Coordinates of N, CA and C and ligand atoms in Angstrom, one line a residue:
M3 N 0.8 -1.2 0.0 CA 0.0 0.0 0.0 C 0.9 1.3 0.0
T4 N 0.4 2.2 -0.8 CA 1.1 3.5 -0.7 C 0.1 4.5 -0.3
D5 N 0.6 5.7 0.0 CA -0.3 6.8 0.4 C -0.5 7.8 -0.7
I6 N -0.2 7.3 -2.0 CA -0.4 8.2 -3.1 C -1.9 8.3 -3.5
V7 N -2.3 9.6 -3.5 CA -3.8 9.8 -3.8 C -4.0 10.2 -5.2
L8 N -3.1 10.9 -5.8 CA -3.2 11.4 -7.2 C -1.8 11.3 -7.8
Q9 N -1.8 10.8 -9.1 CA -0.5 10.8 -9.8 C -0.6 10.9 -11.3
T10 N 0.4 11.4 -11.9 CA 0.5 11.3 -13.4 C 1.6 10.4 -13.7
R11 N 1.4 9.6 -14.8 CA 2.5 8.7 -15.2 C 2.8 9.1 -16.7
G12 N 4.0 9.7 -16.8 CA 4.5 10.0 -18.1 C 3.6 10.8 -19.0
I13 N 3.0 11.9 -18.4 CA 2.1 12.7 -19.2 C 2.9 13.6 -20.3
S14 N 2.5 13.5 -21.5 CA 3.1 14.3 -22.5 C 2.0 15.0 -23.4
K15 N 2.3 16.2 -23.7 CA 1.3 17.0 -24.6 C 2.1 18.0 -25.4
S16 N 1.9 18.0 -26.7 CA 2.5 18.9 -27.6 C 1.5 19.8 -28.2
F17 N 1.8 21.1 -28.4 CA 1.1 22.0 -29.3 C 1.9 22.3 -30.5
G18 N 1.6 21.6 -31.6 CA 2.5 21.7 -32.8 C 3.9 21.2 -32.4
A19 N 4.9 22.1 -32.6 CA 6.3 21.7 -32.3 C 6.7 21.8 -30.8
L20 N 5.8 22.5 -30.1 CA 6.1 22.8 -28.7 C 5.7 21.7 -27.8
K21 N 6.6 21.2 -27.0 CA 6.3 20.2 -26.0 C 5.9 20.9 -24.7
A22 N 4.7 21.0 -24.4 CA 4.2 21.7 -23.2 C 4.3 20.9 -22.0
S23 N 4.1 19.6 -22.2 CA 4.4 18.6 -21.1 C 5.2 17.5 -21.7
N24 N 6.4 17.2 -21.0 CA 7.3 16.3 -21.5 C 7.5 15.2 -20.5
D25 N 6.7 14.1 -20.6 CA 6.9 12.9 -19.8 C 6.9 13.2 -18.3
I26 N 5.8 13.8 -17.9 CA 5.7 14.3 -16.5 C 5.1 13.2 -15.6
S27 N 5.9 12.8 -14.6 CA 5.4 11.9 -13.6 C 5.5 12.6 -12.2
I28 N 4.4 12.9 -11.6 CA 4.4 13.5 -10.3 C 3.3 12.8 -9.4
D29 N 3.5 12.9 -8.1 CA 2.4 12.3 -7.3 C 2.1 13.2 -6.1
L30 N 0.9 13.0 -5.6 CA 0.4 13.8 -4.5 C 0.0 12.8 -3.4
R31 N 0.6 12.9 -2.2 CA 0.4 11.9 -1.1 C -0.5 12.5 0.0
A32 N -1.1 11.6 0.7 CA -2.1 11.9 1.7 C -1.4 12.9 2.7
G33 N -2.2 14.0 3.0 CA -1.8 14.9 4.0 C -0.8 16.0 3.6
E34 N -0.4 16.0 2.3 CA 0.6 17.0 1.9 C 0.1 18.1 1.0
I35 N 0.9 19.1 1.0 CA 0.8 20.1 -0.1 C 2.0 20.0 -1.0
H36 N 1.7 19.7 -2.2 CA 2.8 19.6 -3.2 C 2.6 20.8 -4.2
A37 N 3.6 21.7 -4.1 CA 3.6 22.9 -5.0 C 4.3 22.6 -6.3
I38 N 3.7 23.1 -7.4 CA 4.3 23.1 -8.7 C 4.7 24.5 -9.0
I39 N 5.9 24.8 -9.2 CA 6.4 26.1 -9.5 C 7.2 26.1 -10.8
G40 N 7.4 27.3 -11.4 CA 8.1 27.3 -12.7 C 7.8 28.6 -13.4
P41 N 8.7 29.1 -14.2 CA 8.5 30.4 -14.9 C 7.2 30.4 -15.8
N42 N 6.8 31.6 -16.2 CA 5.6 31.7 -17.1 C 5.9 30.8 -18.3
G43 N 4.9 30.1 -18.8 CA 5.0 29.3 -20.0 C 5.7 28.0 -19.8
A44 N 6.0 27.6 -18.5 CA 6.7 26.4 -18.2 C 5.8 25.2 -18.5
G45 N 4.4 25.4 -18.4 CA 3.5 24.3 -18.7 C 2.7 23.9 -17.5
K46 N 2.6 24.8 -16.5 CA 1.9 24.4 -15.2 C 0.4 24.3 -15.5
S47 N -0.2 25.3 -16.2 CA -1.6 25.2 -16.5 C -2.0 24.1 -17.4
T48 N -1.1 23.8 -18.3 CA -1.3 22.6 -19.2 C -1.3 21.3 -18.4
L49 N -0.4 21.2 -17.5 CA -0.4 20.0 -16.7 C -1.7 19.9 -15.8
I50 N -2.1 21.0 -15.2 CA -3.3 21.0 -14.4 C -4.5 20.6 -15.2
A51 N -4.6 21.2 -16.4 CA -5.7 20.9 -17.3 C -5.8 19.4 -17.7
Q52 N -4.7 18.8 -17.8 CA -4.7 17.3 -18.1 C -5.1 16.5 -16.9
I53 N -4.7 17.0 -15.7 CA -5.0 16.3 -14.5 C -6.5 16.4 -14.2
C54 N -7.1 17.6 -14.5 CA -8.5 17.8 -14.2 C -9.4 17.4 -15.4
G55 N -8.8 17.1 -16.5 CA -9.6 16.5 -17.6 C -10.1 17.5 -18.7
S56 N -9.7 18.8 -18.6 CA -10.2 19.7 -19.7 C -9.3 19.6 -20.9
L57 N -8.1 18.9 -20.8 CA -7.2 18.7 -21.9 C -6.8 17.2 -21.9
Q58 N -6.8 16.5 -23.0 CA -6.3 15.1 -23.1 C -4.8 15.1 -23.4
P59 N -4.1 14.3 -22.6 CA -2.7 14.1 -23.0 C -2.5 13.3 -24.3
D60 N -1.3 13.6 -24.9 CA -1.0 12.7 -26.1 C -0.5 11.3 -25.6
A61 N 0.1 11.3 -24.5 CA 0.5 10.0 -23.9 C 0.5 10.2 -22.4
G62 N 0.4 9.0 -21.7 CA 0.5 9.0 -20.3 C -0.9 8.9 -19.6
Q63 N -0.9 8.7 -18.3 CA -2.1 8.5 -17.6 C -2.2 9.4 -16.3
V64 N -3.4 9.6 -15.9 CA -3.7 10.2 -14.6 C -4.4 9.2 -13.8
E65 N -4.0 9.1 -12.5 CA -4.6 8.1 -11.6 C -5.1 8.8 -10.3
L66 N -6.3 8.5 -10.0 CA -6.8 9.1 -8.7 C -7.2 7.9 -7.8
M67 N -6.6 7.8 -6.7 CA -6.8 6.7 -5.7 C -6.6 5.3 -6.4
G68 N -5.6 5.3 -7.3 CA -5.2 4.1 -7.9 C -6.0 3.7 -9.1
R69 N -7.0 4.6 -9.5 CA -7.9 4.3 -10.6 C -7.5 5.2 -11.8
D70 N -7.4 4.6 -12.9 CA -7.0 5.4 -14.1 C -8.2 6.2 -14.5
V71 N -8.1 7.6 -14.5 CA -9.2 8.5 -14.8 C -8.9 9.2 -16.1
T72 N -7.9 8.8 -16.9 CA -7.5 9.6 -18.0 C -8.6 9.8 -19.0
A73 N -9.5 8.8 -19.1 CA -10.6 8.9 -20.1 C -11.8 9.6 -19.6
L74 N -11.8 10.0 -18.3 CA -13.0 10.6 -17.7 C -13.1 12.1 -18.0
S75 N -14.3 12.6 -18.1 CA -14.5 14.1 -18.2 C -14.2 14.8 -16.9
T76 N -14.1 16.1 -17.0 CA -13.9 16.9 -15.8 C -15.0 16.6 -14.7
D77 N -16.2 16.6 -15.1 CA -17.3 16.3 -14.2 C -17.2 14.9 -13.6
Q78 N -16.8 13.9 -14.4 CA -16.7 12.6 -13.8 C -15.5 12.5 -12.9
R79 N -14.4 13.3 -13.2 CA -13.3 13.3 -12.3 C -13.7 14.0 -11.0
A80 N -14.5 15.0 -11.1 CA -14.9 15.7 -9.9 C -15.7 14.8 -9.0
R81 N -16.6 14.0 -9.6 CA -17.4 13.1 -8.8 C -16.6 11.9 -8.3
A82 N -15.5 11.7 -9.0 CA -14.6 10.6 -8.5 C -13.7 11.1 -7.3
G83 N -13.8 12.4 -7.0 CA -13.1 12.9 -5.8 C -12.0 14.0 -6.1
L84 N -12.0 14.5 -7.3 CA -11.0 15.5 -7.6 C -11.6 16.9 -7.4
G85 N -11.1 17.6 -6.4 CA -11.7 18.9 -6.0 C -10.8 20.0 -6.7
R86 N -11.5 20.8 -7.5 CA -10.7 21.8 -8.2 C -11.2 23.2 -7.9
T87 N -10.3 24.1 -7.8 CA -10.7 25.5 -7.7 C -10.1 26.2 -9.0
F88 N -10.8 27.1 -9.5 CA -10.5 27.7 -10.8 C -9.8 29.0 -10.6
Q89 N -8.9 29.3 -11.6 CA -8.2 30.6 -11.6 C -9.2 31.7 -11.8
I90 N -10.1 31.5 -12.7 CA -11.2 32.4 -12.9 C -12.4 31.9 -12.2
S91 N -13.0 32.8 -11.4 CA -14.1 32.3 -10.5 C -15.3 31.8 -11.2
A92 N -15.8 30.7 -10.7 CA -17.0 30.1 -11.3 C -18.2 30.3 -10.5
L93 N -18.2 31.3 -9.6 CA -19.3 31.5 -8.6 C -20.4 32.3 -9.3
A94 N -21.6 32.1 -8.8 CA -22.8 32.8 -9.2 C -22.9 34.1 -8.4
M95 N -22.4 35.2 -8.9 CA -22.2 36.4 -8.0 C -23.5 37.0 -7.4
E96 N -24.6 36.8 -8.2 CA -25.8 37.4 -7.7 C -26.5 36.5 -6.6
D97 N -26.1 35.3 -6.6 CA -26.7 34.4 -5.6 C -26.1 34.5 -4.3
S98 N -26.7 33.9 -3.3 CA -26.2 34.0 -1.9 C -25.0 33.0 -1.8
V99 N -24.3 33.1 -0.7 CA -23.2 32.2 -0.4 C -23.8 30.8 -0.2
L100 N -24.9 30.7 0.5 CA -25.5 29.4 0.7 C -26.0 28.8 -0.6
Q101 N -26.6 29.6 -1.5 CA -27.0 29.1 -2.8 C -25.9 28.5 -3.6
N102 N -24.7 29.2 -3.5 CA -23.6 28.7 -4.3 C -23.1 27.4 -3.7
A103 N -23.1 27.3 -2.4 CA -22.7 26.0 -1.8 C -23.7 24.9 -2.1
L104 N -25.0 25.3 -2.2 CA -26.0 24.3 -2.5 C -25.9 23.8 -3.9
L105 N -25.5 24.7 -4.8 CA -25.3 24.3 -6.2 C -24.2 23.2 -6.3
G106 N -23.2 23.4 -5.5 CA -22.1 22.4 -5.4 C -22.6 21.1 -4.9
A107 N -23.4 21.2 -3.8 CA -23.9 20.0 -3.2 C -24.9 19.3 -4.1
L108 N -25.6 20.0 -4.9 CA -26.6 19.4 -5.8 C -25.8 18.7 -6.9
G109 N -24.7 19.3 -7.4 CA -23.9 18.7 -8.4 C -23.3 17.4 -7.9
A110 N -22.9 17.4 -6.6 CA -22.3 16.2 -6.0 C -23.3 15.1 -5.9
S111 N -24.6 15.5 -5.7 CA -25.6 14.4 -5.6 C -26.0 13.8 -6.9
G112 N -25.6 14.5 -8.0 CA -25.9 14.0 -9.3 C -27.4 14.1 -9.7
R113 N -28.1 14.8 -8.9 CA -29.6 15.0 -9.2 C -29.7 16.3 -10.0
P114 N -30.8 16.4 -10.8 CA -31.0 17.5 -11.7 C -31.5 18.7 -10.9
W115 N -31.3 19.9 -11.4 CA -31.8 21.1 -10.8 C -33.3 21.2 -11.0
R116 N -34.0 21.6 -9.9 CA -35.4 21.8 -10.0 C -35.7 23.3 -9.7
F117 N -36.1 23.6 -8.5 CA -36.3 25.0 -8.1 C -35.6 25.3 -6.8
W118 N -35.3 26.6 -6.6 CA -34.6 26.9 -5.3 C -35.4 26.4 -4.1
A119 N -36.7 26.5 -4.2 CA -37.6 26.1 -3.1 C -37.3 24.6 -2.7
A120 N -37.2 23.8 -3.8 CA -37.0 22.4 -3.6 C -35.5 22.1 -3.0
V121 N -34.6 22.9 -3.6 CA -33.2 22.7 -3.2 C -33.0 23.2 -1.7
L122 N -33.5 24.4 -1.5 CA -33.4 24.9 -0.1 C -34.0 24.1 0.9
G123 N -35.1 23.4 0.5 CA -35.8 22.6 1.5 C -35.3 21.2 1.6
D124 N -34.3 20.8 0.8 CA -33.7 19.5 0.9 C -32.7 19.4 2.0
R125 N -33.1 18.7 3.1 CA -32.2 18.7 4.3 C -30.8 18.2 4.1
A126 N -30.7 17.1 3.3 CA -29.4 16.4 3.1 C -28.5 17.4 2.4
L127 N -29.0 18.0 1.3 CA -28.2 18.9 0.5 C -27.8 20.1 1.4
R128 N -28.8 20.6 2.1 CA -28.5 21.8 2.9 C -27.5 21.5 4.0
S129 N -27.5 20.4 4.6 CA -26.5 20.2 5.6 C -25.2 19.9 5.0
R130 N -25.1 19.3 3.8 CA -23.8 19.2 3.2 C -23.2 20.5 2.8
A131 N -24.1 21.4 2.4 CA -23.6 22.8 2.0 C -23.2 23.6 3.2
E132 N -24.0 23.5 4.3 CA -23.7 24.3 5.5 C -22.4 23.8 6.2
E133 N -22.3 22.5 6.1 CA -21.1 21.8 6.7 C -19.8 22.4 6.0
A134 N -19.9 22.4 4.6 CA -18.8 22.9 3.8 C -18.5 24.4 4.1
L135 N -19.5 25.2 4.3 CA -19.4 26.6 4.6 C -18.7 26.8 6.0
A136 N -19.2 26.0 6.9 CA -18.6 26.1 8.3 C -17.1 25.7 8.2
R137 N -16.8 24.7 7.4 CA -15.4 24.3 7.3 C -14.5 25.3 6.9
V138 N -14.9 26.2 6.0 CA -14.0 27.3 5.4 C -14.2 28.6 6.2
G139 N -15.0 28.6 7.2 CA -15.1 29.8 8.0 C -16.2 30.8 7.5
L140 N -17.1 30.3 6.7 CA -18.1 31.1 6.1 C -19.5 30.8 6.7
G141 N -19.5 30.1 7.8 CA -20.8 29.6 8.3 C -21.8 30.7 8.6
A142 N -21.3 31.9 9.0 CA -22.2 33.0 9.4 C -22.5 33.8 8.2
F143 N -22.1 33.5 7.0 CA -22.2 34.3 5.8 C -23.2 33.8 4.8
G144 N -24.0 32.7 5.2 CA -24.8 32.0 4.2 C -25.8 32.9 3.4
S145 N -26.4 33.9 4.1 CA -27.4 34.7 3.4 C -26.8 35.9 2.6
K146 N -25.5 36.1 2.8 CA -24.8 37.2 2.1 C -24.7 37.0 0.6
R147 N -24.8 38.0 -0.2 CA -24.7 37.9 -1.6 C -23.2 37.7 -1.9
C148 N -23.0 36.7 -2.8 CA -21.6 36.4 -3.2 C -20.8 37.6 -3.6
A149 N -21.5 38.5 -4.4 CA -20.8 39.7 -4.9 C -20.3 40.6 -3.8
D150 N -20.9 40.5 -2.6 CA -20.5 41.3 -1.4 C -19.4 40.8 -0.6
L151 N -18.9 39.6 -1.0 CA -17.8 39.0 -0.3 C -16.5 39.6 -0.7
S152 N -15.5 39.6 0.2 CA -14.1 40.0 -0.2 C -13.5 39.0 -1.2
H153 N -12.4 39.4 -1.8 CA -11.7 38.4 -2.7 C -11.4 37.1 -2.0
G154 N -10.8 37.3 -0.8 CA -10.4 36.1 -0.1 C -11.5 35.2 0.3
Q155 N -12.7 35.9 0.7 CA -13.8 35.1 1.1 C -14.4 34.3 -0.1
R156 N -14.3 34.9 -1.3 CA -14.8 34.2 -2.5 C -13.9 33.0 -2.8
R157 N -12.6 33.1 -2.6 CA -11.7 32.0 -2.7 C -12.1 30.9 -1.8
Q158 N -12.5 31.3 -0.5 CA -12.9 30.3 0.5 C -14.2 29.7 0.1
L159 N -15.1 30.5 -0.5 CA -16.3 29.9 -1.0 C -16.1 28.9 -2.1
E160 N -15.2 29.2 -3.0 CA -14.8 28.2 -4.0 C -14.4 26.9 -3.4
V161 N -13.6 27.0 -2.4 CA -13.1 25.8 -1.7 C -14.3 25.1 -1.1
A162 N -15.2 25.8 -0.5 CA -16.4 25.2 0.1 C -17.2 24.5 -1.0
V163 N -17.4 25.1 -2.2 CA -18.1 24.4 -3.2 C -17.4 23.1 -3.6
A164 N -16.1 23.2 -3.7 CA -15.3 21.9 -4.0 C -15.5 20.9 -2.9
L165 N -15.6 21.4 -1.6 CA -15.7 20.5 -0.5 C -17.0 19.7 -0.4
T166 N -18.0 20.3 -1.0 CA -19.3 19.6 -1.0 C -19.2 18.3 -1.8
L167 N -18.2 18.1 -2.6 CA -18.0 16.9 -3.3 C -17.2 15.9 -2.5
R168 N -16.8 16.3 -1.3 CA -16.0 15.4 -0.4 C -14.8 14.9 -1.2
P169 N -14.0 15.9 -1.7 CA -12.8 15.5 -2.5 C -11.8 14.7 -1.8
C170 N -11.1 13.8 -2.5 CA -9.9 13.1 -1.9 C -8.6 13.8 -2.2
A171 N -8.7 14.8 -3.2 CA -7.5 15.6 -3.5 C -8.0 16.9 -4.1
F172 N -7.2 18.0 -3.7 CA -7.5 19.3 -4.3 C -6.4 19.6 -5.3
V173 N -6.9 20.3 -6.4 CA -6.0 20.9 -7.4 C -6.3 22.4 -7.5
M174 N -5.3 23.2 -7.2 CA -5.5 24.6 -7.2 C -4.6 25.4 -8.0
D175 N -5.1 26.2 -8.9 CA -4.3 27.0 -9.8 C -4.2 28.5 -9.3
E176 N -3.2 28.9 -8.7 CA -2.9 30.2 -8.1 C -4.1 30.8 -7.3
P177 N -4.3 30.1 -6.1 CA -5.4 30.6 -5.2 C -5.0 32.0 -4.6
M178 N -3.7 32.4 -4.6 CA -3.4 33.7 -3.9 C -3.5 34.8 -4.9
A179 N -3.7 34.5 -6.2 CA -3.7 35.6 -7.2 C -4.7 36.7 -6.8
G180 N -4.3 37.9 -6.8 CA -5.2 39.1 -6.6 C -5.6 39.3 -5.1
L181 N -5.0 38.6 -4.2 CA -5.4 38.7 -2.8 C -4.7 39.8 -2.0
G182 N -3.5 40.3 -2.5 CA -2.8 41.2 -1.7 C -2.1 40.5 -0.5
A183 N -1.3 41.3 0.2 CA -0.4 40.7 1.2 C -1.2 40.1 2.4
A184 N -2.2 40.8 2.9 CA -3.0 40.3 4.1 C -3.8 39.1 3.7
G185 N -4.5 39.2 2.5 CA -5.3 38.2 2.0 C -4.5 36.9 1.7
S186 N -3.3 37.0 1.2 CA -2.4 35.9 1.0 C -2.1 35.2 2.3
K187 N -1.8 36.0 3.3 CA -1.5 35.4 4.6 C -2.6 34.6 5.2
E188 N -3.8 35.2 5.0 CA -5.0 34.5 5.5 C -5.2 33.2 4.8
M189 N -5.1 33.3 3.4 CA -5.3 32.1 2.6 C -4.2 31.0 2.9
T190 N -3.0 31.5 3.2 CA -2.0 30.5 3.6 C -2.3 29.8 4.9
T191 N -2.9 30.5 5.8 CA -3.3 29.8 7.1 C -4.4 28.8 6.8
F192 N -5.3 29.3 5.9 CA -6.5 28.4 5.6 C -6.0 27.2 4.9
L193 N -5.2 27.3 3.9 CA -4.7 26.1 3.1 C -3.9 25.2 4.0
D194 N -3.2 25.8 5.0 CA -2.4 25.0 5.9 C -3.3 24.0 6.6
G195 N -4.5 24.4 7.1 CA -5.4 23.5 7.8 C -6.1 22.6 6.8
L196 N -6.3 23.1 5.6 CA -7.1 22.3 4.6 C -6.4 21.0 4.2
R197 N -5.1 20.9 4.3 CA -4.4 19.7 3.8 C -4.8 18.5 4.6
Q198 N -5.3 18.7 5.9 CA -5.8 17.6 6.7 C -7.0 17.0 6.0
E199 N -7.8 17.8 5.4 CA -9.1 17.4 4.7 C -8.7 16.5 3.5
A200 N -7.9 17.1 2.7 CA -7.5 16.4 1.5 C -6.2 17.1 1.0
P201 N -5.2 16.3 0.5 CA -4.0 16.8 0.0 C -4.2 17.8 -1.1
I202 N -3.2 18.7 -1.3 CA -3.4 19.8 -2.3 C -2.2 19.8 -3.2
L203 N -2.6 19.8 -4.5 CA -1.6 20.0 -5.6 C -1.8 21.5 -5.9
L204 N -0.7 22.3 -5.7 CA -0.9 23.7 -5.7 C 0.1 24.4 -6.7
V205 N -0.5 25.1 -7.7 CA 0.3 25.9 -8.6 C 0.2 27.3 -8.0
E206 N 1.3 27.9 -7.7 CA 1.3 29.2 -7.1 C 2.6 30.0 -7.4
H207 N 2.3 31.3 -7.7 CA 3.5 32.2 -7.9 C 4.1 32.8 -6.7
D208 N 3.2 32.9 -5.7 CA 3.6 33.6 -4.4 C 4.6 32.7 -3.7
M209 N 5.9 33.0 -3.8 CA 6.9 32.1 -3.2 C 6.9 32.1 -1.7
D210 N 6.5 33.2 -1.1 CA 6.4 33.2 0.4 C 5.4 32.1 0.8
A211 N 4.3 32.1 0.1 CA 3.2 31.1 0.4 C 3.7 29.7 0.1
V212 N 4.4 29.5 -1.0 CA 4.9 28.2 -1.4 C 5.9 27.7 -0.4
F213 N 6.8 28.5 0.0 CA 7.8 28.1 1.0 C 7.2 27.9 2.4
A214 N 6.2 28.6 2.7 CA 5.5 28.4 4.0 C 4.7 27.1 4.0
L215 N 4.1 26.7 2.9 CA 3.1 25.7 2.9 C 3.6 24.3 2.4
A216 N 4.5 24.3 1.4 CA 4.8 23.1 0.7 C 5.5 22.1 1.5
D217 N 5.0 20.8 1.5 CA 5.8 19.7 2.0 C 6.8 19.3 1.0
R218 N 6.4 19.4 -0.3 CA 7.3 19.1 -1.4 C 7.0 20.1 -2.5
I219 N 8.0 20.4 -3.3 CA 7.9 21.3 -4.5 C 8.5 20.6 -5.7
S220 N 7.7 20.7 -6.8 CA 8.3 20.2 -8.1 C 8.5 21.5 -9.0
V221 N 9.6 21.5 -9.6 CA 10.0 22.7 -10.5 C 9.8 22.3 -11.9
L222 N 9.0 23.0 -12.6 CA 8.7 22.7 -14.0 C 9.4 23.8 -14.9
V223 N 10.1 23.3 -15.9 CA 10.8 24.2 -16.8 C 10.7 23.6 -18.2
Y224 N 10.2 24.4 -19.2 CA 10.0 24.0 -20.5 C 9.3 22.6 -20.6
G225 N 8.2 22.4 -19.8 CA 7.4 21.2 -19.9 C 8.0 20.0 -19.2
E226 N 9.2 20.2 -18.5 CA 9.8 19.1 -17.8 C 10.0 19.4 -16.3
V227 N 9.8 18.3 -15.5 CA 10.1 18.5 -14.1 C 11.6 18.3 -13.9
I228 N 12.2 19.4 -13.5 CA 13.7 19.3 -13.4 C 14.1 19.0 -11.9
A229 N 13.2 19.1 -11.0 CA 13.5 18.7 -9.6 C 12.3 18.6 -8.8
T230 N 12.3 17.6 -7.9 CA 11.2 17.5 -6.9 C 11.9 17.3 -5.5
G231 N 11.4 18.0 -4.5 CA 12.0 17.8 -3.2 C 11.4 18.7 -2.2
T232 N 11.9 18.7 -1.0 CA 11.5 19.5 0.1 C 11.9 21.0 -0.2
V233 N 11.3 21.9 0.6 CA 11.7 23.3 0.4 C 13.2 23.5 0.5
D234 N 13.9 22.9 1.5 CA 15.3 23.0 1.6 C 16.1 22.4 0.4
Q235 N 15.6 21.3 0.0 CA 16.3 20.6 -1.2 C 16.1 21.5 -2.4
I236 N 15.0 22.1 -2.6 CA 14.7 22.9 -3.8 C 15.5 24.2 -3.7
R237 N 15.6 24.8 -2.6 CA 16.4 26.0 -2.4 C 17.9 25.8 -2.7
A238 N 18.3 24.5 -2.4 CA 19.7 24.2 -2.5 C 20.1 23.6 -3.9
D239 N 19.1 23.3 -4.7 CA 19.3 22.7 -6.0 C 19.9 23.6 -7.0
A240 N 21.1 23.3 -7.5 CA 21.9 24.1 -8.4 C 21.1 24.4 -9.7
R241 N 20.5 23.3 -10.2 CA 19.8 23.4 -11.5 C 18.6 24.4 -11.3
V242 N 17.9 24.3 -10.2 CA 16.7 25.1 -9.9 C 17.2 26.6 -9.9
R243 N 18.2 26.8 -9.1 CA 18.7 28.2 -9.0 C 19.0 28.8 -10.4
E244 N 19.7 28.0 -11.2 CA 20.1 28.4 -12.5 C 18.9 28.7 -13.4
A245 N 18.0 27.7 -13.4 CA 16.9 27.8 -14.3 C 15.8 28.7 -13.9
Y246 N 15.7 29.0 -12.6 CA 14.5 29.6 -12.2 C 14.6 30.6 -11.0
L247 N 15.1 30.1 -9.9 CA 15.0 30.9 -8.7 C 16.0 32.0 -8.5
G248 N 17.1 31.9 -9.3 CA 18.2 33.0 -9.1 C 19.0 32.7 -7.9
E249 N 20.0 33.5 -7.7 CA 21.0 33.2 -6.6 C 20.5 33.7 -5.3
T250 N 19.5 34.5 -5.2 CA 19.1 35.2 -4.0 C 18.3 34.3 -3.1
V251 N 17.7 33.2 -3.6 CA 16.8 32.5 -2.7 C 17.5 31.7 -1.6
Ligands
LIG10 N1 -4.0 25.6 -26.3 C1 -2.8 25.9 -26.6 N2 -2.3 26.0 -27.9 C2 -1.0 26.3 -28.2 N3 -0.1 26.5 -27.3 C3 -0.5 26.5 -26.0 C4 -1.8 26.2 -25.6 N4 -1.9 26.2 -24.2 C5 -0.6 26.5 -23.8 N5 0.2 26.7 -24.8 C6 1.7 26.9 -24.7 O1 2.2 26.0 -23.9 C7 3.2 26.5 -23.1 C8 2.8 26.2 -21.6 O2 1.8 27.1 -21.3 P1 1.1 27.0 -19.8 O3 0.8 25.6 -19.5 O4 0.0 28.0 -19.8 O5 2.3 27.6 -18.9 P2 2.2 28.2 -17.4 O6 0.9 27.9 -16.8 O7 3.4 27.5 -16.7 O8 2.5 29.6 -17.5 C9 3.3 28.0 -23.4 O9 4.4 28.1 -24.3 C10 2.0 28.3 -24.1 O10 2.1 29.3 -25.0
LIG11 MG1 -0.6 29.2 -16.0

């Protein structure tokens, strides 16, 4: 038995002559935050898209809890336990916080949409949604309009929506983007606790956050993983310094 929750095996993807992913094998283990870093254009988003299912690899597999999910759609992967938060918010801004969480819970149940009255009155859905809101610290904000939340609270709501699916792994593309220093700090504390819920594969530019949070870091350059290791190992890695981090780190 291993504690690997999510992994890619030899993922490759080309756009014309450009190898955006070149034989990438990474894994995410129970309880950890594994950060993926690399310069712009390194292939981070392309990798995440293949893990989440919006892009098909030319070669290689994606496995979730030991199951090959490469042929599954994004929705099927979400139902299989892959919790994703998006770089661009997918929240319904005019709806309330609770309604957004309920939409997630409804999606998780696999049942079709009927009317708000029916959804709001469904005890099982409602408790699933309320539980997720409480978990991210938005328990008291259920009736607030999503548009009236701060940036950071919206990110937390996105995580709550993902939590309604009871994910076994999270994949996050730049959750700190646009949050500012104080917001980033808050989000860092939040993600720090969230890893107990489910491990997190984290693409993030904010190096303070990455170094504070990551149990392991993989460095992606020109579509290839050039190093994987702990924060200390990555800081000390000569190839990483040369390719990406510079001498000051
Ligand atoms: N759909 C696409 N068609 C053609 N080229 C693409 C496409 N998506 C990404 N690329 C290219 O692949 C490379 C990796 O992009 P991306 O994964 O977005 O990098 P990152 O997220 O690390 O900044 C870049 O050179 C980018 O221009
Ligand atoms: Mg990107």
